[in-house]
Amino acid sequence: MEWFDPAVEKAAEVLRSKGVGKPDASIILGSGLGKFAGTINDSVVVPYSELPGFPETGVAGHDGALHFGKVGNRSILAWSGRFHHYEGYPFERTVLPVQVAAALGCRAMLVTNAAGGINFRFRVGDLMLIDDIISLPVRVSPATRRFRQRYANDTLVNEVTHLAAKAGIAVTRGTYLYAKGPTYETKAEIRAFRIMGADAVGMSTAAELNEAIRLEMSCLGISLITNLATGVSKEKLDHSEIAEAASLREKDLLALITLILSDPDTPLYKPEYRFR
Ligand code: HPA
């Protein structure tokens, strides 16, 4: 198929030769969330440096490797370390993990990230299920012009909210706004984003979700609110907050991810949630 860079098939081939099979789902682990990779059983670990087409990854808190193994009785492909557009990678590169997962036959995708809270009701440590995306003013899908960005995941988010509630995990929901970064936003930008309808802001995820949609997977984004965005609270922002917020809700987030990937009642694998 021509929707991939040739490197994608080559990377999939390398992975198959190392024992990576068809994943039930794939997950991209955001800043500070890499620990999940350690909870995968019997995992095959492949550093990105061994994968054709993969750039070096440069964000602290990640091992820059792919982990394949079991979560419950599901086969899961976890990407610890992602590529950001602000690091200089074109969007075509930032979606490589999604494409490689698809090339291996995967039909479901979870994408996690650290994000700044814009909604006044949000607190640091909140887990936000992404029910819609704003990605203006830049186009974050590498796809052809004919592709419509149409992540709108209300029903899946409803079902995951029920699943989380049954397990006693509090989640919230909202619209994720993609901002290029690498700097945090100005106060005026955050005010504008709130008026536009954004609940949280981050520098990743939109392109990956759009690519998963284009490749006809079911997909869900989850934001860990690591800080309140510029001007929402009086405190100054710095990167260490991300690590703190991640450790604050780490247990819940890991439990939530495990639930969504492997619970018998998870909606993630229902064919009706695949985009097509
Ligand atoms: N803005 C943009 N990206 C982020 C933020 C933020 O406040 N927090 C974590 N990622």
PDB file of C-alpha atoms and ligand atoms in Angstrom:
ATOM      1  CA  MET A   1       0.000   0.000   0.000  1.00  0.00           C
ATOM      2  CA  GLU A   2       1.225   3.457  -0.793  1.00  0.00           C
ATOM      3  CA  TRP A   3       0.041   5.229   2.350  1.00  0.00           C
ATOM      4  CA  PHE A   4       3.360   4.507   4.012  1.00  0.00           C
ATOM      5  CA  ASP A   5       6.904   5.613   3.638  1.00  0.00           C
ATOM      6  CA  PRO A   6       8.871   2.500   2.548  1.00  0.00           C
ATOM      7  CA  ALA A   7      10.676   2.647   5.914  1.00  0.00           C
ATOM      8  CA  VAL A   8       7.437   1.603   7.612  1.00  0.00           C
ATOM      9  CA  GLU A   9       7.351  -1.836   6.006  1.00  0.00           C
ATOM     10  CA  LYS A  10      11.073  -2.243   6.723  1.00  0.00           C
ATOM     11  CA  ALA A  11      10.574  -1.355  10.394  1.00  0.00           C
ATOM     12  CA  ALA A  12       7.661  -3.800  10.617  1.00  0.00           C
ATOM     13  CA  GLU A  13       9.866  -6.486   9.053  1.00  0.00           C
ATOM     14  CA  VAL A  14      12.640  -5.893  11.618  1.00  0.00           C
ATOM     15  CA  LEU A  15      10.068  -6.193  14.393  1.00  0.00           C
ATOM     16  CA  ARG A  16       8.596  -9.418  13.010  1.00  0.00           C
ATOM     17  CA  SER A  17      12.084 -10.901  12.856  1.00  0.00           C
ATOM     18  CA  LYS A  18      12.457 -10.150  16.571  1.00  0.00           C
ATOM     19  CA  GLY A  19       9.252 -11.931  17.490  1.00  0.00           C
ATOM     20  CA  VAL A  20       6.768  -9.073  17.419  1.00  0.00           C
ATOM     21  CA  GLY A  21       3.390 -10.435  16.300  1.00  0.00           C
ATOM     22  CA  LYS A  22       0.057  -8.829  15.464  1.00  0.00           C
ATOM     23  CA  PRO A  23      -0.820  -6.396  18.269  1.00  0.00           C
ATOM     24  CA  ASP A  24      -4.402  -6.122  19.535  1.00  0.00           C
ATOM     25  CA  ALA A  25      -3.655  -2.498  20.378  1.00  0.00           C
ATOM     26  CA  SER A  26      -0.812  -0.038  20.376  1.00  0.00           C
ATOM     27  CA  ILE A  27      -0.128   2.760  22.849  1.00  0.00           C
ATOM     28  CA  ILE A  28       2.062   5.837  22.575  1.00  0.00           C
ATOM     29  CA  LEU A  29       3.366   6.857  25.988  1.00  0.00           C
ATOM     30  CA  GLY A  30       3.618  10.590  26.626  1.00  0.00           C
ATOM     31  CA  SER A  31       6.064  12.637  28.704  1.00  0.00           C
ATOM     32  CA  GLY A  32       6.584  11.112  32.125  1.00  0.00           C
ATOM     33  CA  LEU A  33       4.296   8.169  31.337  1.00  0.00           C
ATOM     34  CA  GLY A  34       6.937   5.747  30.099  1.00  0.00           C
ATOM     35  CA  LYS A  35       6.652   3.565  33.226  1.00  0.00           C
ATOM     36  CA  PHE A  36       3.751   1.675  31.713  1.00  0.00           C
ATOM     37  CA  ALA A  37       6.205  -0.098  29.420  1.00  0.00           C
ATOM     38  CA  GLY A  38       7.638  -1.852  32.486  1.00  0.00           C
ATOM     39  CA  THR A  39       4.265  -3.428  33.303  1.00  0.00           C
ATOM     40  CA  ILE A  40       4.060  -5.357  30.021  1.00  0.00           C
ATOM     41  CA  ASN A  41       4.668  -9.086  30.510  1.00  0.00           C
ATOM     42  CA  ASP A  42       7.112 -11.204  28.499  1.00  0.00           C
ATOM     43  CA  SER A  43       8.050  -8.223  26.462  1.00  0.00           C
ATOM     44  CA  VAL A  44      10.289  -7.946  23.443  1.00  0.00           C
ATOM     45  CA  VAL A  45      12.149  -4.616  23.674  1.00  0.00           C
ATOM     46  CA  VAL A  46      13.545  -2.986  20.542  1.00  0.00           C
ATOM     47  CA  PRO A  47      15.391   0.362  20.693  1.00  0.00           C
ATOM     48  CA  TYR A  48      14.209   2.876  18.089  1.00  0.00           C
ATOM     49  CA  SER A  49      17.809   3.068  16.849  1.00  0.00           C
ATOM     50  CA  GLU A  50      17.331  -0.416  15.354  1.00  0.00           C
ATOM     51  CA  LEU A  51      14.252   0.634  13.370  1.00  0.00           C
ATOM     52  CA  PRO A  52      14.678   1.933   9.809  1.00  0.00           C
ATOM     53  CA  GLY A  53      13.362   5.476   9.416  1.00  0.00           C
ATOM     54  CA  PHE A  54      13.206   6.212  13.144  1.00  0.00           C
ATOM     55  CA  PRO A  55      14.901   9.359  14.419  1.00  0.00           C
ATOM     56  CA  GLU A  56      16.709   9.516  17.749  1.00  0.00           C
ATOM     57  CA  THR A  57      14.353  10.492  20.550  1.00  0.00           C
ATOM     58  CA  GLY A  58      15.340  13.270  22.871  1.00  0.00           C
ATOM     59  CA  VAL A  59      12.838  13.710  25.706  1.00  0.00           C
ATOM     60  CA  ALA A  60      13.868  12.878  29.266  1.00  0.00           C
ATOM     61  CA  GLY A  61      11.878  10.132  30.965  1.00  0.00           C
ATOM     62  CA  HIS A  62      11.755   7.856  27.940  1.00  0.00           C
ATOM     63  CA  ASP A  63      13.905   4.956  26.912  1.00  0.00           C
ATOM     64  CA  GLY A  64      13.258   5.449  23.188  1.00  0.00           C
ATOM     65  CA  ALA A  65      12.183   1.880  22.653  1.00  0.00           C
ATOM     66  CA  LEU A  66       9.282  -0.222  21.583  1.00  0.00           C
ATOM     67  CA  HIS A  67       7.905  -2.854  23.943  1.00  0.00           C
ATOM     68  CA  PHE A  68       5.735  -5.736  22.762  1.00  0.00           C
ATOM     69  CA  GLY A  69       4.052  -8.196  25.102  1.00  0.00           C
ATOM     70  CA  LYS A  70       0.972  -9.077  27.104  1.00  0.00           C
ATOM     71  CA  VAL A  71      -1.314  -6.873  29.148  1.00  0.00           C
ATOM     72  CA  GLY A  72      -3.897  -9.270  30.545  1.00  0.00           C
ATOM     73  CA  ASN A  73      -4.533 -11.561  27.602  1.00  0.00           C
ATOM     74  CA  ARG A  74      -4.077  -8.861  24.958  1.00  0.00           C
ATOM     75  CA  SER A  75      -0.969  -8.352  22.828  1.00  0.00           C
ATOM     76  CA  ILE A  76       0.163  -4.771  23.192  1.00  0.00           C
ATOM     77  CA  LEU A  77       2.719  -2.709  21.315  1.00  0.00           C
ATOM     78  CA  ALA A  78       3.905   0.204  23.486  1.00  0.00           C
ATOM     79  CA  TRP A  79       6.011   3.095  22.217  1.00  0.00           C
ATOM     80  CA  SER A  80       8.083   4.638  24.982  1.00  0.00           C
ATOM     81  CA  GLY A  81       9.216   7.927  23.518  1.00  0.00           C
ATOM     82  CA  ARG A  82       7.526   9.918  20.756  1.00  0.00           C
ATOM     83  CA  PHE A  83       8.573  12.406  18.105  1.00  0.00           C
ATOM     84  CA  HIS A  84       7.395  15.974  18.384  1.00  0.00           C
ATOM     85  CA  HIS A  85       6.950  18.342  15.491  1.00  0.00           C
ATOM     86  CA  TYR A  86       8.615  21.070  17.595  1.00  0.00           C
ATOM     87  CA  GLU A  87      11.803  18.994  17.667  1.00  0.00           C
ATOM     88  CA  GLY A  88      12.002  19.557  13.931  1.00  0.00           C
ATOM     89  CA  TYR A  89      10.368  16.362  12.689  1.00  0.00           C
ATOM     90  CA  PRO A  90       7.824  16.749   9.912  1.00  0.00           C
ATOM     91  CA  PHE A  91       4.372  15.419  10.787  1.00  0.00           C
ATOM     92  CA  GLU A  92       5.046  12.482   8.444  1.00  0.00           C
ATOM     93  CA  ARG A  93       7.732  11.363  10.890  1.00  0.00           C
ATOM     94  CA  THR A  94       5.772  11.970  14.071  1.00  0.00           C
ATOM     95  CA  VAL A  95       3.184   9.391  12.960  1.00  0.00           C
ATOM     96  CA  LEU A  96       5.662   6.565  12.242  1.00  0.00           C
ATOM     97  CA  PRO A  97       4.641   4.585  15.357  1.00  0.00           C
ATOM     98  CA  VAL A  98       1.001   4.618  14.250  1.00  0.00           C
ATOM     99  CA  GLN A  99       1.924   3.481  10.746  1.00  0.00           C
ATOM    100  CA  VAL A 100       4.217   0.700  11.958  1.00  0.00           C
ATOM    101  CA  ALA A 101       1.464  -0.533  14.295  1.00  0.00           C
ATOM    102  CA  ALA A 102      -0.950  -0.550  11.343  1.00  0.00           C
ATOM    103  CA  ALA A 103       1.567  -2.393   9.172  1.00  0.00           C
ATOM    104  CA  LEU A 104       1.703  -5.106  11.857  1.00  0.00           C
ATOM    105  CA  GLY A 105      -2.078  -5.478  11.633  1.00  0.00           C
ATOM    106  CA  CYS A 106      -3.046  -3.402  14.676  1.00  0.00           C
ATOM    107  CA  ARG A 107      -6.556  -1.866  14.601  1.00  0.00           C
ATOM    108  CA  ALA A 108      -6.719   0.043  17.912  1.00  0.00           C
ATOM    109  CA  MET A 109      -4.609   2.887  19.227  1.00  0.00           C
ATOM    110  CA  LEU A 110      -4.274   4.718  22.552  1.00  0.00           C
ATOM    111  CA  VAL A 111      -2.333   7.978  22.602  1.00  0.00           C
ATOM    112  CA  THR A 112      -1.321   9.554  25.916  1.00  0.00           C
ATOM    113  CA  ASN A 113       0.214  12.920  26.655  1.00  0.00           C
ATOM    114  CA  ALA A 114       0.978  15.554  29.253  1.00  0.00           C
ATOM    115  CA  ALA A 115      -1.157  18.663  28.783  1.00  0.00           C
ATOM    116  CA  GLY A 116      -1.859  22.033  30.345  1.00  0.00           C
ATOM    117  CA  GLY A 117      -5.344  22.591  31.789  1.00  0.00           C
ATOM    118  CA  ILE A 118      -7.324  25.458  30.258  1.00  0.00           C
ATOM    119  CA  ASN A 119     -10.750  24.629  31.678  1.00  0.00           C
ATOM    120  CA  PHE A 120     -11.097  26.385  35.063  1.00  0.00           C
ATOM    121  CA  ARG A 121     -12.584  23.233  36.578  1.00  0.00           C
ATOM    122  CA  PHE A 122      -9.441  21.214  35.889  1.00  0.00           C
ATOM    123  CA  ARG A 123      -6.852  20.425  38.554  1.00  0.00           C
ATOM    124  CA  VAL A 124      -3.277  19.201  38.213  1.00  0.00           C
ATOM    125  CA  GLY A 125      -3.392  15.404  38.050  1.00  0.00           C
ATOM    126  CA  ASP A 126      -6.746  15.179  36.261  1.00  0.00           C
ATOM    127  CA  LEU A 127      -7.030  12.469  33.618  1.00  0.00           C
ATOM    128  CA  MET A 128      -8.843  13.860  30.579  1.00  0.00           C
ATOM    129  CA  LEU A 129     -10.327  11.568  27.946  1.00  0.00           C
ATOM    130  CA  ILE A 130     -10.044  13.476  24.668  1.00  0.00           C
ATOM    131  CA  ASP A 131     -13.461  13.752  23.057  1.00  0.00           C
ATOM    132  CA  ASP A 132     -12.486  16.194  20.315  1.00  0.00           C
ATOM    133  CA  ILE A 133      -9.477  18.019  18.866  1.00  0.00           C
ATOM    134  CA  ILE A 134      -8.649  21.549  17.755  1.00  0.00           C
ATOM    135  CA  SER A 135      -5.533  21.795  15.606  1.00  0.00           C
ATOM    136  CA  LEU A 136      -5.524  25.276  14.161  1.00  0.00           C
ATOM    137  CA  PRO A 137      -3.850  27.102  12.573  1.00  0.00           C
ATOM    138  CA  VAL A 138      -1.629  24.346  11.212  1.00  0.00           C
ATOM    139  CA  ARG A 139      -2.727  21.149   9.598  1.00  0.00           C
ATOM    140  CA  VAL A 140      -1.393  18.276  11.649  1.00  0.00           C
ATOM    141  CA  SER A 141      -2.329  15.444   9.391  1.00  0.00           C
ATOM    142  CA  PRO A 142       0.302  14.394   6.877  1.00  0.00           C
ATOM    143  CA  ALA A 143      -2.486  12.923   4.783  1.00  0.00           C
ATOM    144  CA  THR A 144      -3.682  14.044   1.424  1.00  0.00           C
ATOM    145  CA  ARG A 145      -5.998  17.014   1.057  1.00  0.00           C
ATOM    146  CA  ARG A 146      -8.933  14.703   0.634  1.00  0.00           C
ATOM    147  CA  PHE A 147      -8.629  13.513   4.218  1.00  0.00           C
ATOM    148  CA  ARG A 148     -11.031  15.156   6.637  1.00  0.00           C
ATOM    149  CA  GLN A 149      -9.910  15.469  10.257  1.00  0.00           C
ATOM    150  CA  ARG A 150     -12.806  14.029  12.157  1.00  0.00           C
ATOM    151  CA  TYR A 151     -11.769  12.767  15.547  1.00  0.00           C
ATOM    152  CA  ALA A 152     -15.029  12.915  17.466  1.00  0.00           C
ATOM    153  CA  ASN A 153     -15.177  10.228  20.024  1.00  0.00           C
ATOM    154  CA  ASP A 154     -18.165  10.972  22.263  1.00  0.00           C
ATOM    155  CA  THR A 155     -19.583   7.462  22.442  1.00  0.00           C
ATOM    156  CA  LEU A 156     -16.273   5.725  23.009  1.00  0.00           C
ATOM    157  CA  VAL A 157     -15.435   8.317  25.674  1.00  0.00           C
ATOM    158  CA  ASN A 158     -18.825   7.654  27.356  1.00  0.00           C
ATOM    159  CA  GLU A 159     -18.126   3.947  27.495  1.00  0.00           C
ATOM    160  CA  VAL A 160     -14.583   4.398  28.811  1.00  0.00           C
ATOM    161  CA  THR A 161     -15.913   6.800  31.458  1.00  0.00           C
ATOM    162  CA  HIS A 162     -18.308   4.071  32.695  1.00  0.00           C
ATOM    163  CA  LEU A 163     -15.532   1.482  32.666  1.00  0.00           C
ATOM    164  CA  ALA A 164     -13.280   3.794  34.709  1.00  0.00           C
ATOM    165  CA  ALA A 165     -16.081   4.597  37.168  1.00  0.00           C
ATOM    166  CA  LYS A 166     -16.681   0.879  37.799  1.00  0.00           C
ATOM    167  CA  ALA A 167     -12.999   0.550  38.671  1.00  0.00           C
ATOM    168  CA  GLY A 168     -13.123   3.637  40.912  1.00  0.00           C
ATOM    169  CA  ILE A 169     -10.896   5.783  38.701  1.00  0.00           C
ATOM    170  CA  ALA A 170     -11.999   9.402  38.341  1.00  0.00           C
ATOM    171  CA  VAL A 171     -11.691  10.777  34.821  1.00  0.00           C
ATOM    172  CA  THR A 172     -12.772  13.942  33.121  1.00  0.00           C
ATOM    173  CA  ARG A 173     -13.256  14.667  29.415  1.00  0.00           C
ATOM    174  CA  GLY A 174     -12.656  17.515  27.022  1.00  0.00           C
ATOM    175  CA  THR A 175     -11.284  19.030  23.861  1.00  0.00           C
ATOM    176  CA  TYR A 176      -7.527  18.900  23.293  1.00  0.00           C
ATOM    177  CA  LEU A 177      -5.921  21.786  21.440  1.00  0.00           C
ATOM    178  CA  TYR A 178      -2.664  21.165  19.603  1.00  0.00           C
ATOM    179  CA  ALA A 179      -0.124  23.990  19.872  1.00  0.00           C
ATOM    180  CA  LYS A 180       3.232  23.639  18.179  1.00  0.00           C
ATOM    181  CA  GLY A 181       5.466  24.822  21.032  1.00  0.00           C
ATOM    182  CA  PRO A 182       8.204  24.277  22.020  1.00  0.00           C
ATOM    183  CA  THR A 183       7.503  27.108  24.447  1.00  0.00           C
ATOM    184  CA  TYR A 184       4.397  27.237  26.569  1.00  0.00           C
ATOM    185  CA  GLU A 185       1.690  29.599  25.426  1.00  0.00           C
ATOM    186  CA  THR A 186       1.081  33.249  26.281  1.00  0.00           C
ATOM    187  CA  LYS A 187      -1.762  34.272  28.580  1.00  0.00           C
ATOM    188  CA  ALA A 188      -3.600  35.800  25.639  1.00  0.00           C
ATOM    189  CA  GLU A 189      -3.264  32.583  23.639  1.00  0.00           C
ATOM    190  CA  ILE A 190      -4.720  30.530  26.457  1.00  0.00           C
ATOM    191  CA  ARG A 191      -7.600  32.994  26.831  1.00  0.00           C
ATOM    192  CA  ALA A 192      -8.229  32.707  23.088  1.00  0.00           C
ATOM    193  CA  PHE A 193      -8.042  28.907  23.194  1.00  0.00           C
ATOM    194  CA  ARG A 194     -10.624  28.841  26.001  1.00  0.00           C
ATOM    195  CA  ILE A 195     -13.003  30.967  23.934  1.00  0.00           C
ATOM    196  CA  MET A 196     -12.449  28.570  21.025  1.00  0.00           C
ATOM    197  CA  GLY A 197     -13.635  25.707  23.220  1.00  0.00           C
ATOM    198  CA  ALA A 198     -10.379  24.063  24.285  1.00  0.00           C
ATOM    199  CA  ASP A 199     -10.150  22.352  27.679  1.00  0.00           C
ATOM    200  CA  ALA A 200      -6.451  21.423  27.535  1.00  0.00           C
ATOM    201  CA  VAL A 201      -3.410  22.252  25.435  1.00  0.00           C
ATOM    202  CA  GLY A 202      -0.450  20.133  24.378  1.00  0.00           C
ATOM    203  CA  MET A 203       2.245  19.760  21.731  1.00  0.00           C
ATOM    204  CA  SER A 204       1.581  16.258  20.407  1.00  0.00           C
ATOM    205  CA  THR A 205      -1.171  13.682  19.864  1.00  0.00           C
ATOM    206  CA  ALA A 206      -3.346  15.386  17.218  1.00  0.00           C
ATOM    207  CA  ALA A 207      -1.302  14.096  14.280  1.00  0.00           C
ATOM    208  CA  GLU A 208      -1.061  10.605  15.747  1.00  0.00           C
ATOM    209  CA  LEU A 209      -4.811  10.382  16.321  1.00  0.00           C
ATOM    210  CA  ASN A 210      -5.525  11.720  12.849  1.00  0.00           C
ATOM    211  CA  GLU A 211      -3.251   9.127  11.344  1.00  0.00           C
ATOM    212  CA  ALA A 212      -4.930   6.346  13.339  1.00  0.00           C
ATOM    213  CA  ILE A 213      -8.266   7.572  11.972  1.00  0.00           C
ATOM    214  CA  ARG A 214      -6.947   7.635   8.423  1.00  0.00           C
ATOM    215  CA  LEU A 215      -5.732   4.072   8.880  1.00  0.00           C
ATOM    216  CA  GLU A 216      -9.241   3.100  10.046  1.00  0.00           C
ATOM    217  CA  MET A 217      -8.363   2.180  13.616  1.00  0.00           C
ATOM    218  CA  SER A 218     -10.361   2.830  16.734  1.00  0.00           C
ATOM    219  CA  CYS A 219      -8.428   5.339  18.806  1.00  0.00           C
ATOM    220  CA  LEU A 220      -8.538   7.344  21.995  1.00  0.00           C
ATOM    221  CA  GLY A 221      -6.365  10.126  23.399  1.00  0.00           C
ATOM    222  CA  ILE A 222      -5.799  10.586  27.129  1.00  0.00           C
ATOM    223  CA  SER A 223      -4.239  13.714  28.644  1.00  0.00           C
ATOM    224  CA  LEU A 224      -2.683  13.881  32.077  1.00  0.00           C
ATOM    225  CA  ILE A 225      -3.132  17.483  33.206  1.00  0.00           C
ATOM    226  CA  THR A 226       0.372  18.212  34.472  1.00  0.00           C
ATOM    227  CA  ASN A 227      -0.057  21.937  35.026  1.00  0.00           C
ATOM    228  CA  LEU A 228      -2.609  24.636  34.590  1.00  0.00           C
ATOM    229  CA  ALA A 229      -1.887  26.525  31.361  1.00  0.00           C
ATOM    230  CA  THR A 230      -0.369  30.027  31.324  1.00  0.00           C
ATOM    231  CA  GLY A 231      -2.455  32.524  33.254  1.00  0.00           C
ATOM    232  CA  VAL A 232      -4.920  29.954  34.612  1.00  0.00           C
ATOM    233  CA  SER A 233      -3.134  29.998  37.947  1.00  0.00           C
ATOM    234  CA  LYS A 234      -0.644  32.499  39.323  1.00  0.00           C
ATOM    235  CA  GLU A 235       2.218  30.023  39.554  1.00  0.00           C
ATOM    236  CA  LYS A 236       5.112  29.986  37.113  1.00  0.00           C
ATOM    237  CA  LEU A 237       5.332  27.010  34.784  1.00  0.00           C
ATOM    238  CA  ASP A 238       8.315  24.724  34.537  1.00  0.00           C
ATOM    239  CA  HIS A 239       9.055  21.263  33.206  1.00  0.00           C
ATOM    240  CA  SER A 240       9.506  19.637  36.635  1.00  0.00           C
ATOM    241  CA  GLU A 241       5.755  19.964  37.197  1.00  0.00           C
ATOM    242  CA  ILE A 242       5.220  17.333  34.537  1.00  0.00           C
ATOM    243  CA  ALA A 243       7.220  14.757  36.467  1.00  0.00           C
ATOM    244  CA  GLU A 244       5.439  15.675  39.717  1.00  0.00           C
ATOM    245  CA  ALA A 245       1.935  15.454  38.248  1.00  0.00           C
ATOM    246  CA  ALA A 246       2.805  12.223  36.518  1.00  0.00           C
ATOM    247  CA  SER A 247       3.894  10.594  39.762  1.00  0.00           C
ATOM    248  CA  LEU A 248       0.829  11.994  41.580  1.00  0.00           C
ATOM    249  CA  ARG A 249      -1.646  10.162  39.344  1.00  0.00           C
ATOM    250  CA  GLU A 250       0.673   7.510  37.976  1.00  0.00           C
ATOM    251  CA  LYS A 251      -1.066   4.578  39.650  1.00  0.00           C
ATOM    252  CA  ASP A 252      -4.496   5.660  38.410  1.00  0.00           C
ATOM    253  CA  LEU A 253      -3.256   6.323  34.920  1.00  0.00           C
ATOM    254  CA  LEU A 254      -1.538   2.943  34.702  1.00  0.00           C
ATOM    255  CA  ALA A 255      -4.698   1.258  36.005  1.00  0.00           C
ATOM    256  CA  LEU A 256      -6.813   3.180  33.489  1.00  0.00           C
ATOM    257  CA  ILE A 257      -4.579   2.253  30.568  1.00  0.00           C
ATOM    258  CA  THR A 258      -4.551  -1.403  31.642  1.00  0.00           C
ATOM    259  CA  LEU A 259      -8.338  -1.341  31.894  1.00  0.00           C
ATOM    260  CA  ILE A 260      -8.828   0.199  28.455  1.00  0.00           C
ATOM    261  CA  LEU A 261      -6.367  -2.189  26.829  1.00  0.00           C
ATOM    262  CA  SER A 262      -7.346  -5.428  28.506  1.00  0.00           C
ATOM    263  CA  ASP A 263     -10.625  -5.366  30.450  1.00  0.00           C
ATOM    264  CA  PRO A 264     -13.182  -7.876  29.107  1.00  0.00           C
ATOM    265  CA  ASP A 265     -15.693  -4.987  28.883  1.00  0.00           C
ATOM    266  CA  THR A 266     -13.397  -2.535  27.140  1.00  0.00           C
ATOM    267  CA  PRO A 267     -14.984  -0.769  24.172  1.00  0.00           C
ATOM    268  CA  LEU A 268     -11.608  -0.248  22.457  1.00  0.00           C
ATOM    269  CA  TYR A 269     -11.913  -3.343  20.286  1.00  0.00           C
ATOM    270  CA  LYS A 270     -15.528  -2.914  19.235  1.00  0.00           C
ATOM    271  CA  PRO A 271     -15.581  -2.736  15.438  1.00  0.00           C
ATOM    272  CA  GLU A 272     -18.175   0.057  15.515  1.00  0.00           C
ATOM    273  CA  TYR A 273     -15.583   2.409  16.994  1.00  0.00           C
ATOM    274  CA  ARG A 274     -13.185   1.985  14.108  1.00  0.00           C
ATOM    275  CA  PHE A 275     -13.118   5.055  11.948  1.00  0.00           C
ATOM    276  CA  ARG A 276     -13.827   4.439   8.312  1.00  0.00           C
TER     277      ARG A 276
HETATM  278  N1  HPA B   1       1.136  23.857  27.209  1.00  0.00           N
HETATM  279  C1  HPA B   1       1.511  23.108  26.170  1.00  0.00           C
HETATM  280  N2  HPA B   1       1.929  21.853  26.291  1.00  0.00           N
HETATM  281  C2  HPA B   1       1.969  21.320  27.522  1.00  0.00           C
HETATM  282  C3  HPA B   1       1.584  22.053  28.652  1.00  0.00           C
HETATM  283  C4  HPA B   1       1.155  23.400  28.480  1.00  0.00           C
HETATM  284  O1  HPA B   1       0.804  24.108  29.447  1.00  0.00           O
HETATM  285  N3  HPA B   1       1.735  21.216  29.727  1.00  0.00           N
HETATM  286  C5  HPA B   1       2.175  20.030  29.249  1.00  0.00           C
HETATM  287  N4  HPA B   1       2.319  20.080  27.915  1.00  0.00           N
END
